Coordinates of C-alpha atoms in Angstrom, one line a residue:
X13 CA -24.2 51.9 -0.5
X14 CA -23.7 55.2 0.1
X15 CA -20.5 57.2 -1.3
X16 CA -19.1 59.9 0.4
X17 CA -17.3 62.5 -1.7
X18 CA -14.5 64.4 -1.2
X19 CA -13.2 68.3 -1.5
X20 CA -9.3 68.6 -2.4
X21 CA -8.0 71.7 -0.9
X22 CA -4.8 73.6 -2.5
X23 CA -3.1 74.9 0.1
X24 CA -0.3 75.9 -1.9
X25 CA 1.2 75.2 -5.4
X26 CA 2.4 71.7 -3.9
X27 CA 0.2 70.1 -1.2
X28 CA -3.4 69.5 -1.4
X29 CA -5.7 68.2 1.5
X30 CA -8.7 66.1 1.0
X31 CA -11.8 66.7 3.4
X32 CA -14.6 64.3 3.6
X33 CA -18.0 65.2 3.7
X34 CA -18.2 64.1 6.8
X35 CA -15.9 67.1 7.8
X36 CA -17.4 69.7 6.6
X37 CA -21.1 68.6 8.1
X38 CA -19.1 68.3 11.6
X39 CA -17.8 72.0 10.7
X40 CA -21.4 73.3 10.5
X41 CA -23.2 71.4 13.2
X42 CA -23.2 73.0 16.9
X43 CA -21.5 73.3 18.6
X44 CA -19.1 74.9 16.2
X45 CA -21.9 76.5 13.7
X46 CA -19.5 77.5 10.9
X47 CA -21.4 79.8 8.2
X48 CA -19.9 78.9 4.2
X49 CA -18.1 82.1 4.2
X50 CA -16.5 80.8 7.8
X51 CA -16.3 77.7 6.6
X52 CA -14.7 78.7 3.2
X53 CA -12.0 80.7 4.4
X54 CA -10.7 77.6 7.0
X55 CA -10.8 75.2 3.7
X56 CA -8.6 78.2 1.7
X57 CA -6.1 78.3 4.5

C-alpha cells in the first residue's frame, strides 16, 4: 500500500487547501512543465 501525502496550503489566516501529491506531479509534467519556483508561487497564492 502505497500512501500518498499531502501539502496544506495557507492561503490566508483562515483557509488552508490541501494538495495531493498527485497535484503537484501533474503541475510539473508536460504539458504544463512548472519549475519549484513556478510551482511555489501558485501553492503561496
Amino acid at each position: 500500500m502505497r500512501l500518498q501525502m499531502a501539502v496544506s496550503i495557507h492561503a490566508n489566516s483562515t483557509t488552508k487547501y490541501r494538495v495531493t501529491v498527485g497535484e503537484i506531479q501533474r503541475r510539473i509534467s508536460p504539458p504544463e512543465c512548472l519549475n519549484a519556483s513556478l510551482l511555489g508561487g501558485i501553492l503561496r497564492r
